CSV table of N, CA, C and O in Angstrom, one decimal:
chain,number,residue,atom,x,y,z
A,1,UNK,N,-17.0,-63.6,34.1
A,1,UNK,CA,-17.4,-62.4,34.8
A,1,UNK,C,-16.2,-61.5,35.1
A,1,UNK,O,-15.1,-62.0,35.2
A,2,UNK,N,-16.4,-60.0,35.2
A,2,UNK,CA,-15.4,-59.2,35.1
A,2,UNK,C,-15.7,-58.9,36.7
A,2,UNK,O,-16.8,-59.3,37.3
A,3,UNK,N,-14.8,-58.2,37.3
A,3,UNK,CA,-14.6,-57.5,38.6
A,3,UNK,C,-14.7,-56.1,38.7
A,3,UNK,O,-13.7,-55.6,38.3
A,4,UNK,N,-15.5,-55.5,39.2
A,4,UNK,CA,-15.4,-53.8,39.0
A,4,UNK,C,-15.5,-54.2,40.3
A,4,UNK,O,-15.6,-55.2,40.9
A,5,UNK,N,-15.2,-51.9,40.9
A,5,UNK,CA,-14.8,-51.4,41.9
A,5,UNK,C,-16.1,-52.2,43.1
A,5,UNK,O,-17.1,-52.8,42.7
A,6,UNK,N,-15.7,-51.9,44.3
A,6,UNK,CA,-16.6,-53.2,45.1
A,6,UNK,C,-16.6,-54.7,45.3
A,6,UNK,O,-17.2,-55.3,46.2
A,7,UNK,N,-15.6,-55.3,43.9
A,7,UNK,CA,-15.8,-56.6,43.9
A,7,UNK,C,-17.2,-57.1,43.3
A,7,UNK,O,-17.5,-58.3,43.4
A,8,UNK,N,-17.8,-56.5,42.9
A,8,UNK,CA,-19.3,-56.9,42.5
A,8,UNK,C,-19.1,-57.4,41.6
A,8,UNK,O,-18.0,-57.1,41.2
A,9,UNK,N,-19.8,-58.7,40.7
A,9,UNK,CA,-19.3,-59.0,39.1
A,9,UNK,C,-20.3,-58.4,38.4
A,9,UNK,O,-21.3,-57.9,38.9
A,10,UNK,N,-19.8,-58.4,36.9
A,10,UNK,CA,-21.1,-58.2,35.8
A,10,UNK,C,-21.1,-59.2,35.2
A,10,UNK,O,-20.1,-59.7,34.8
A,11,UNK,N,-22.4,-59.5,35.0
A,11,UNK,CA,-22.5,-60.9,34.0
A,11,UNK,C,-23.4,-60.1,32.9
A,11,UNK,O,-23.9,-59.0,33.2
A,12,UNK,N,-23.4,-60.9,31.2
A,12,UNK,CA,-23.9,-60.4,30.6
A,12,UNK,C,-25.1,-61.0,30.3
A,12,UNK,O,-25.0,-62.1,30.9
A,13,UNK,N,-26.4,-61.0,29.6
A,13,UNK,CA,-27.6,-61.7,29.1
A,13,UNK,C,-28.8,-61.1,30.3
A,13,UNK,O,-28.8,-60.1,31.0
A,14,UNK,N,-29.4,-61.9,30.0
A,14,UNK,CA,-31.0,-61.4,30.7
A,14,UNK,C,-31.3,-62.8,31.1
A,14,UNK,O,-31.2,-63.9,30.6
A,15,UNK,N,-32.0,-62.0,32.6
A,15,UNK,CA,-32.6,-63.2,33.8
A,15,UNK,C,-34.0,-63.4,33.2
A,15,UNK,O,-34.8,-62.5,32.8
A,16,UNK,N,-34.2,-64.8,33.0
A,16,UNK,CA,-35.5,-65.5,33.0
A,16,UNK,C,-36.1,-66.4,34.3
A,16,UNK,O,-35.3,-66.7,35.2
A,17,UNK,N,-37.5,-66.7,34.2
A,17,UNK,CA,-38.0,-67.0,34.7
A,17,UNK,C,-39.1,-68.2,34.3
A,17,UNK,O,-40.3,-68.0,33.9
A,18,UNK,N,-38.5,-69.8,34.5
A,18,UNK,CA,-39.2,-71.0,34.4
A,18,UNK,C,-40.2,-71.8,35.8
A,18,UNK,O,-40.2,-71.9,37.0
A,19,UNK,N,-41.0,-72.0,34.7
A,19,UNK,CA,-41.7,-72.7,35.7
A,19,UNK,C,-41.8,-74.3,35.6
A,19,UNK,O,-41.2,-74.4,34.5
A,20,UNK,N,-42.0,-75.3,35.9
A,20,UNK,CA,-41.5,-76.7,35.1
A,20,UNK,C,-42.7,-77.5,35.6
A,20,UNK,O,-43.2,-77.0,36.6
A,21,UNK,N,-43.3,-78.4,35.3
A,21,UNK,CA,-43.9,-79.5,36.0
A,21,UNK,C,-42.9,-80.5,36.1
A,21,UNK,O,-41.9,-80.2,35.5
A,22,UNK,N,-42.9,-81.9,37.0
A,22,UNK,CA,-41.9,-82.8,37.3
A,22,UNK,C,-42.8,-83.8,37.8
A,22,UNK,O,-43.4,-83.7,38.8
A,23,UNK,N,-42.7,-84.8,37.1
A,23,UNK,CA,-43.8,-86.2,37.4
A,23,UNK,C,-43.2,-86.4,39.1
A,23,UNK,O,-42.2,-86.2,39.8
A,24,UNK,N,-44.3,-87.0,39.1
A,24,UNK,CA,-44.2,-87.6,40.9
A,24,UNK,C,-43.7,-88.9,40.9
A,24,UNK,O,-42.9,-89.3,41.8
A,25,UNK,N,-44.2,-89.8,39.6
A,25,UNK,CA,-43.7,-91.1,39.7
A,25,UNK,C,-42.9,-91.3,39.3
A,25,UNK,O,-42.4,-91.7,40.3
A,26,UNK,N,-42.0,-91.2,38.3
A,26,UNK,CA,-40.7,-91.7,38.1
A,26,UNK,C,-40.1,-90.5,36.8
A,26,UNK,O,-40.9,-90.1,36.0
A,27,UNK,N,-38.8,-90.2,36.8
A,27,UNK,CA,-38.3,-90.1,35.8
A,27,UNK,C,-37.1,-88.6,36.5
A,27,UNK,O,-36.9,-88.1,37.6
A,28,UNK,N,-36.4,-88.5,34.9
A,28,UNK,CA,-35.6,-87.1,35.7
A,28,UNK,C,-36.2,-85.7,34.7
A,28,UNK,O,-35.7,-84.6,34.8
A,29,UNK,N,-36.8,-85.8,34.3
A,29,UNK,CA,-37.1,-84.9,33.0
A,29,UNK,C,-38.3,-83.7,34.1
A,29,UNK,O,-38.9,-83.7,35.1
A,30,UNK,N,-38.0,-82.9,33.0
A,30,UNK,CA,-39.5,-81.5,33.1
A,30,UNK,C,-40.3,-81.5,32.2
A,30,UNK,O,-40.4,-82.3,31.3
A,31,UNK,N,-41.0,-80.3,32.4
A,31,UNK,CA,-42.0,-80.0,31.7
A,31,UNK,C,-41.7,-78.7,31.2
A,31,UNK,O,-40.8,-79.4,30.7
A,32,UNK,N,-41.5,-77.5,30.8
A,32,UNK,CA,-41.7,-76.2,31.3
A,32,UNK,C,-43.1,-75.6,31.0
A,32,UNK,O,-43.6,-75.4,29.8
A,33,UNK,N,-43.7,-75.3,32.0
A,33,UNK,CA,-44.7,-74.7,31.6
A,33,UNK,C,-45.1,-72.8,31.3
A,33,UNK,O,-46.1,-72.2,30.8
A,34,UNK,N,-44.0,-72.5,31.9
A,34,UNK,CA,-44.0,-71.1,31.2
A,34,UNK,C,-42.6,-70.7,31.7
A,34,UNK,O,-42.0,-71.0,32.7
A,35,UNK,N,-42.2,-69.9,30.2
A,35,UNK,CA,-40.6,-69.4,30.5
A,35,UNK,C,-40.1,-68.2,29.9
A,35,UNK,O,-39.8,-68.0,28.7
A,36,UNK,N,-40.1,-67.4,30.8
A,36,UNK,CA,-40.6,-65.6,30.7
A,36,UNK,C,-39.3,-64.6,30.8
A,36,UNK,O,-38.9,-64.3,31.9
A,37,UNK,N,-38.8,-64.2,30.1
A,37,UNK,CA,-37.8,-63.0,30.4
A,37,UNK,C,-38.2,-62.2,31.3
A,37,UNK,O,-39.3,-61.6,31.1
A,38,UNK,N,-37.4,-61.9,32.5
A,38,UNK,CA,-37.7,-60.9,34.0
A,38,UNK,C,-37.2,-59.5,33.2
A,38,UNK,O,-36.0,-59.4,32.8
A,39,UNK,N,-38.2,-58.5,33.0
A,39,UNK,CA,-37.7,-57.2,32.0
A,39,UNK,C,-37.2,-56.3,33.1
A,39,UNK,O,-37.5,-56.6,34.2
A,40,UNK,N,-36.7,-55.5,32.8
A,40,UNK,CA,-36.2,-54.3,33.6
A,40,UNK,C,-37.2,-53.8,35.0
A,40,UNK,O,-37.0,-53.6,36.2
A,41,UNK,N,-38.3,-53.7,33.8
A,41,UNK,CA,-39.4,-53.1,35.2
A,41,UNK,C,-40.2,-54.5,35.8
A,41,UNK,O,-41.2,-54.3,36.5
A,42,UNK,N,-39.7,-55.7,35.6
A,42,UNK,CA,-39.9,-56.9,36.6
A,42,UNK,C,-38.8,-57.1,37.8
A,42,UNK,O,-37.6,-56.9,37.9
A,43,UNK,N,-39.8,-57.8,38.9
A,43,UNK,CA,-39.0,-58.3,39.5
A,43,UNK,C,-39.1,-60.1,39.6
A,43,UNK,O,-40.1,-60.6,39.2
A,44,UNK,N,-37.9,-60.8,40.1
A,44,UNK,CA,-38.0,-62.0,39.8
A,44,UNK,C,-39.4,-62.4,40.2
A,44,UNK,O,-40.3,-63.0,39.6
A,45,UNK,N,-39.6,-61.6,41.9
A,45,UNK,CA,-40.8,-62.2,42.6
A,45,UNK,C,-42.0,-62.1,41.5
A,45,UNK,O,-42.7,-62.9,41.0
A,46,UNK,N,-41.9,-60.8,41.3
A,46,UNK,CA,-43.4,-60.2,40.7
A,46,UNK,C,-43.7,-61.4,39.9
A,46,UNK,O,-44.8,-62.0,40.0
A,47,UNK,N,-42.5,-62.1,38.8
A,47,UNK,CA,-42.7,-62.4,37.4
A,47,UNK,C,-43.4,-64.5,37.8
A,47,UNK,O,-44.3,-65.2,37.3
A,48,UNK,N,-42.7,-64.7,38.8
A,48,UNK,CA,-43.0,-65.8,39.5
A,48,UNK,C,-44.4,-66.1,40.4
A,48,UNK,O,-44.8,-67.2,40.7
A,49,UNK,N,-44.9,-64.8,40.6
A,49,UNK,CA,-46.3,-64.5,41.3
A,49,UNK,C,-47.3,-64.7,40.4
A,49,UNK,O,-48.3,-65.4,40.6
A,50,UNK,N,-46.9,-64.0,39.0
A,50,UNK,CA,-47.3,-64.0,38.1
A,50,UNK,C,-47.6,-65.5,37.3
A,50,UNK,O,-48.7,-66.0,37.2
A,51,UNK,N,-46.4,-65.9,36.9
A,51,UNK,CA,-46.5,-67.2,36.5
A,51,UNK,C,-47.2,-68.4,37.2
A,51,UNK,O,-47.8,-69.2,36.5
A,52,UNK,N,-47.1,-68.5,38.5
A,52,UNK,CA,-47.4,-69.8,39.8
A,52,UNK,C,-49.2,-69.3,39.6
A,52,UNK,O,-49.9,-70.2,40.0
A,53,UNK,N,-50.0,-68.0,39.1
A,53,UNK,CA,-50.8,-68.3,39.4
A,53,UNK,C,-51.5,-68.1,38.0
A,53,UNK,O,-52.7,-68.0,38.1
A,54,UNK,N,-50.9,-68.2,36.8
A,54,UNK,CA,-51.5,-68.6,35.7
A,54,UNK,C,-51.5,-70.0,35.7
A,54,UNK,O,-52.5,-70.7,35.5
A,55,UNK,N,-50.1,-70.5,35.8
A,55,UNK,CA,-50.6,-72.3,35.8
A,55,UNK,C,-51.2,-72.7,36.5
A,55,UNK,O,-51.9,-73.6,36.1
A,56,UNK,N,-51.3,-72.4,38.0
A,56,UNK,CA,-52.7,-72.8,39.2
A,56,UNK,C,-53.6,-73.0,38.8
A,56,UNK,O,-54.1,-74.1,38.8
A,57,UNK,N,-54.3,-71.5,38.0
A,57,UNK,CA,-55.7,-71.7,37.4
A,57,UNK,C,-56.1,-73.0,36.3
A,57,UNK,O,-57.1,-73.5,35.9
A,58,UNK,N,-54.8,-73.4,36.0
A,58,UNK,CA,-55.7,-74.7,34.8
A,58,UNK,C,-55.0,-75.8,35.3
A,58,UNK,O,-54.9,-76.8,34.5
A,59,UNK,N,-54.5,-76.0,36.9
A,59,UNK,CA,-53.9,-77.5,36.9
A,59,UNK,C,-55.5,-78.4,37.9
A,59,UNK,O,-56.3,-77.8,38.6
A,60,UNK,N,-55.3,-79.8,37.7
A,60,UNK,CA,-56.8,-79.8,37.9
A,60,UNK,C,-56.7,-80.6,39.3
A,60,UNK,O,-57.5,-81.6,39.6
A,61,UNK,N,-55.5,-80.0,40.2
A,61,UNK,CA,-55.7,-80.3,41.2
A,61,UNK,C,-54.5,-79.6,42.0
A,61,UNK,O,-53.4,-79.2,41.4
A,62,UNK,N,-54.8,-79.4,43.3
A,62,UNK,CA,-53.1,-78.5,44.2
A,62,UNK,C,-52.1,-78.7,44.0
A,62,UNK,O,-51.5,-79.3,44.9
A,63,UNK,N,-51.4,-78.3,43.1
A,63,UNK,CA,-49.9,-78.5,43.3
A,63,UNK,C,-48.9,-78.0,44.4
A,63,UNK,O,-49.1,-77.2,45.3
A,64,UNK,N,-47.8,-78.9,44.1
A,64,UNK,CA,-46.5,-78.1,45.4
A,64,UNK,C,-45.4,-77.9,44.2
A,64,UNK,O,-44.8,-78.4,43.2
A,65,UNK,N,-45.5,-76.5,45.2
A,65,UNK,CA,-44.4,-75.6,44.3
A,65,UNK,C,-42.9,-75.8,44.9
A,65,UNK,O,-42.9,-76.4,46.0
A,66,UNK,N,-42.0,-75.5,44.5
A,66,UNK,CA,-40.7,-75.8,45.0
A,66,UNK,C,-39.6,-74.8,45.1
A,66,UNK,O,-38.6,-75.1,44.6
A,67,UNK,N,-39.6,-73.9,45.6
A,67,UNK,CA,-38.4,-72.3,45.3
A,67,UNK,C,-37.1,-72.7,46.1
A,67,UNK,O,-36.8,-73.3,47.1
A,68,UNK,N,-36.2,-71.7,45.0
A,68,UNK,CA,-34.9,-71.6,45.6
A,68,UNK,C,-34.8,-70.7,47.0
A,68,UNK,O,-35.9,-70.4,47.5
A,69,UNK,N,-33.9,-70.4,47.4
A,69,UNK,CA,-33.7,-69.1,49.0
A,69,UNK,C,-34.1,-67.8,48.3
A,69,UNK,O,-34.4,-66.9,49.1
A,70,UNK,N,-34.0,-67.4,47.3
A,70,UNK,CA,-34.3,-66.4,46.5
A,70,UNK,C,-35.8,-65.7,47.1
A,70,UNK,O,-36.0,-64.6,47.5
A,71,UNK,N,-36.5,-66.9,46.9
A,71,UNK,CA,-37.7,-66.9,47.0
A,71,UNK,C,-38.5,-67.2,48.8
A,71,UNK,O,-39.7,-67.4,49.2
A,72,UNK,N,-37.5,-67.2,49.4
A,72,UNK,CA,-38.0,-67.9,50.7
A,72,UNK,C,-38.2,-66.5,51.5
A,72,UNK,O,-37.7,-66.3,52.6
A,73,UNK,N,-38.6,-65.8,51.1
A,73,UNK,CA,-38.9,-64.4,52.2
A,73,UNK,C,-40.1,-63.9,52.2
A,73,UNK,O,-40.9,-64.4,51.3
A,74,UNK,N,-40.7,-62.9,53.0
A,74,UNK,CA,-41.6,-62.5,53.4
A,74,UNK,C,-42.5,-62.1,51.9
A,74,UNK,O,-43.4,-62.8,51.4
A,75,UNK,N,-42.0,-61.0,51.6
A,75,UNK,CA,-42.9,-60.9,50.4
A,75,UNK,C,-43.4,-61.9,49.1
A,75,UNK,O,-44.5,-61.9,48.5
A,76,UNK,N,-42.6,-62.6,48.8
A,76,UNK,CA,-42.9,-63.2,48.4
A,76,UNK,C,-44.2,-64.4,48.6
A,76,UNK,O,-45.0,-64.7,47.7
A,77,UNK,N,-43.9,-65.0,50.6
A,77,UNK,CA,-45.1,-65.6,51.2
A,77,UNK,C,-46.0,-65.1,50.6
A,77,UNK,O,-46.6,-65.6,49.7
A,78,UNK,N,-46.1,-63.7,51.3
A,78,UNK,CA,-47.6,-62.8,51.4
A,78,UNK,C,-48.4,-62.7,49.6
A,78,UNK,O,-49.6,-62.8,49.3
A,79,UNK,N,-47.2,-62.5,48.9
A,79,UNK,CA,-48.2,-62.9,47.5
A,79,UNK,C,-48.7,-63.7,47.2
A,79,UNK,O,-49.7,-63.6,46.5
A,80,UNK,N,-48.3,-65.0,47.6
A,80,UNK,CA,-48.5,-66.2,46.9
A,80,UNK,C,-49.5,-66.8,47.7
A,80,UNK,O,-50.2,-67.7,47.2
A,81,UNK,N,-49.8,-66.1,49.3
A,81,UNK,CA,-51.0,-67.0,49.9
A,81,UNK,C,-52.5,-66.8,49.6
A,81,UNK,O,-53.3,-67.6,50.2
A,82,UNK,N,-52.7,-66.4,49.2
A,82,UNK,CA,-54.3,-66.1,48.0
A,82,UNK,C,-54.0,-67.6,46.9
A,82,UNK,O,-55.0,-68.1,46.3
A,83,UNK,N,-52.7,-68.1,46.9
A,83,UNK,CA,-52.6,-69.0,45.4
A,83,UNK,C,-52.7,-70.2,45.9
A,83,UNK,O,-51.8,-70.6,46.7
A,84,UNK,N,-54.1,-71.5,45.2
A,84,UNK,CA,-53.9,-72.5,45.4
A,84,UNK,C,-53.1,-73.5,45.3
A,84,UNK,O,-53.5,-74.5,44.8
A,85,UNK,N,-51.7,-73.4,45.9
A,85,UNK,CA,-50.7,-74.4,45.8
A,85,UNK,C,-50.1,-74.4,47.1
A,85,UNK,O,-50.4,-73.7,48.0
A,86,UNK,N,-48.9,-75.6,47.2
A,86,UNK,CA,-48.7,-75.9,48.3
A,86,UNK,C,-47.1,-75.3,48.2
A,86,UNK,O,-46.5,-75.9,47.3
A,87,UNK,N,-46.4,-74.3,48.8
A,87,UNK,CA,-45.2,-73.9,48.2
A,87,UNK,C,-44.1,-74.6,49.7
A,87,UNK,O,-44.3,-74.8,50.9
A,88,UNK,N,-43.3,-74.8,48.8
A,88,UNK,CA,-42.2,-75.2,49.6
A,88,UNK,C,-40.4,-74.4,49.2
A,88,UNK,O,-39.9,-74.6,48.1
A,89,UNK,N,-39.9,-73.8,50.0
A,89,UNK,CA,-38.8,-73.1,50.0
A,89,UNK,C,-37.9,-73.1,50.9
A,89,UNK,O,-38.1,-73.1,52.1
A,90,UNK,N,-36.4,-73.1,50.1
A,90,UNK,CA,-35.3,-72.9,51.1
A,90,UNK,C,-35.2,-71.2,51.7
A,90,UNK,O,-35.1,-70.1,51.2
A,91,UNK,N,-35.4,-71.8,52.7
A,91,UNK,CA,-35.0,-70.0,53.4
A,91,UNK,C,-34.0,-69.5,53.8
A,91,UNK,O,-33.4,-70.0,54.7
A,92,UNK,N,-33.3,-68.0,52.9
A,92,UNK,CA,-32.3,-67.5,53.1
A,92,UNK,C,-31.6,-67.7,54.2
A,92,UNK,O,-32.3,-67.9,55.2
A,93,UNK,N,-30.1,-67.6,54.5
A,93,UNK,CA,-29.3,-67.8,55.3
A,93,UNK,C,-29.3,-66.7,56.1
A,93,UNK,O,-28.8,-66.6,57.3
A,94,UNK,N,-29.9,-65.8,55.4
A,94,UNK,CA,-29.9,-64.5,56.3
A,94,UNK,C,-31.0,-63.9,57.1
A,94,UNK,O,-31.0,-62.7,57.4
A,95,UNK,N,-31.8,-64.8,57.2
A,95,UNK,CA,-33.2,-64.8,57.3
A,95,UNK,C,-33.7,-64.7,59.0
A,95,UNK,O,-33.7,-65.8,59.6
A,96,UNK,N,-34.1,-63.7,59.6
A,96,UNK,CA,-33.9,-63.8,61.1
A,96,UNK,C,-35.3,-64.2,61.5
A,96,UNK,O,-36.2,-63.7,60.8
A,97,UNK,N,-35.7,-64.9,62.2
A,97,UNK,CA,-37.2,-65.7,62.3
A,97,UNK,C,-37.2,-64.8,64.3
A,97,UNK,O,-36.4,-64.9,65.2
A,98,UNK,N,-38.7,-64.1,64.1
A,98,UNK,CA,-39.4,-63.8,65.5
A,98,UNK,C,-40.4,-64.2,65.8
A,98,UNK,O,-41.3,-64.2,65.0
A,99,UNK,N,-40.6,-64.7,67.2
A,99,UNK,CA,-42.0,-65.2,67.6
A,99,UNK,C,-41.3,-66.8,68.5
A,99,UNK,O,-40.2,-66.9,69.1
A,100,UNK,N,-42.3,-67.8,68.3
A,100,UNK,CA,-41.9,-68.7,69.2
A,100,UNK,C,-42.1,-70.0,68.6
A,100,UNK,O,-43.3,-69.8,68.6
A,101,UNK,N,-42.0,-70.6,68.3
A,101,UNK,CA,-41.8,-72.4,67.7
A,101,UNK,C,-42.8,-73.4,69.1
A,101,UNK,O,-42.6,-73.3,70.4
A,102,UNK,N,-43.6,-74.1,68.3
A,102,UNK,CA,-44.2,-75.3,68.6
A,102,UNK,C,-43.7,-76.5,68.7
A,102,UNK,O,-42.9,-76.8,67.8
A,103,UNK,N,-43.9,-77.3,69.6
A,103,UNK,CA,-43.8,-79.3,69.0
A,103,UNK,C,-44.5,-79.6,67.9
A,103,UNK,O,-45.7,-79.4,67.8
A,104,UNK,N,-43.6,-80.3,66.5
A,104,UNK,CA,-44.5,-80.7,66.2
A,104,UNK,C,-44.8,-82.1,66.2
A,104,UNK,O,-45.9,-82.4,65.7
């Protein structure tokens, strides 16, 4: 990576977007079940919105999804709750939470 003005880096290539299956019972391997170049006029979310609910439609029972912090924010929630799966995500570090917390 090179350093331009701001300290920002540039990397070169194009962001993709996998989706994987990963057995429950044993092993370290994947699956990938779809693996999409994020184009210009994509965004990661859109392309992941996209993808989590093409595979939903043919798996033949609820899955749990698994996202990086990338993915742990508002918009992203709100797309994905229409989609039968169970998502689970790390939530950004910068992520300010309002309202009030339960026992659980």
């Amino acid at each position: 990576m090179d350093a331009i003005a701001g300290n920002k880096p540039i990397t070169i290539g194009q962001g993709y977007s996998t989706i994987a299956w990963i057995p429950e019972d044993s092993g370290s391997w994947a699956l990938p079940l779809r693996h999409e170049r994020i184009t210009s006029w994509d965004s990661p979310i859109e392309k992941a919105v996209g993808q989590l609910k093409k595979v939903c439609e043919l798996m033949p029972s609820r899955p749990i999804s698994v996202w990086d912090s990338e993915y742990g924010c508002a918009p992203f929630i709100l797309k994905t709750s229409e989609i039968a799966t169970d998502n689970k995500s790390t939530v950004a570090f910068k992520s300010v939470f309002m309202g009030y917390t339960t026992s659980l």
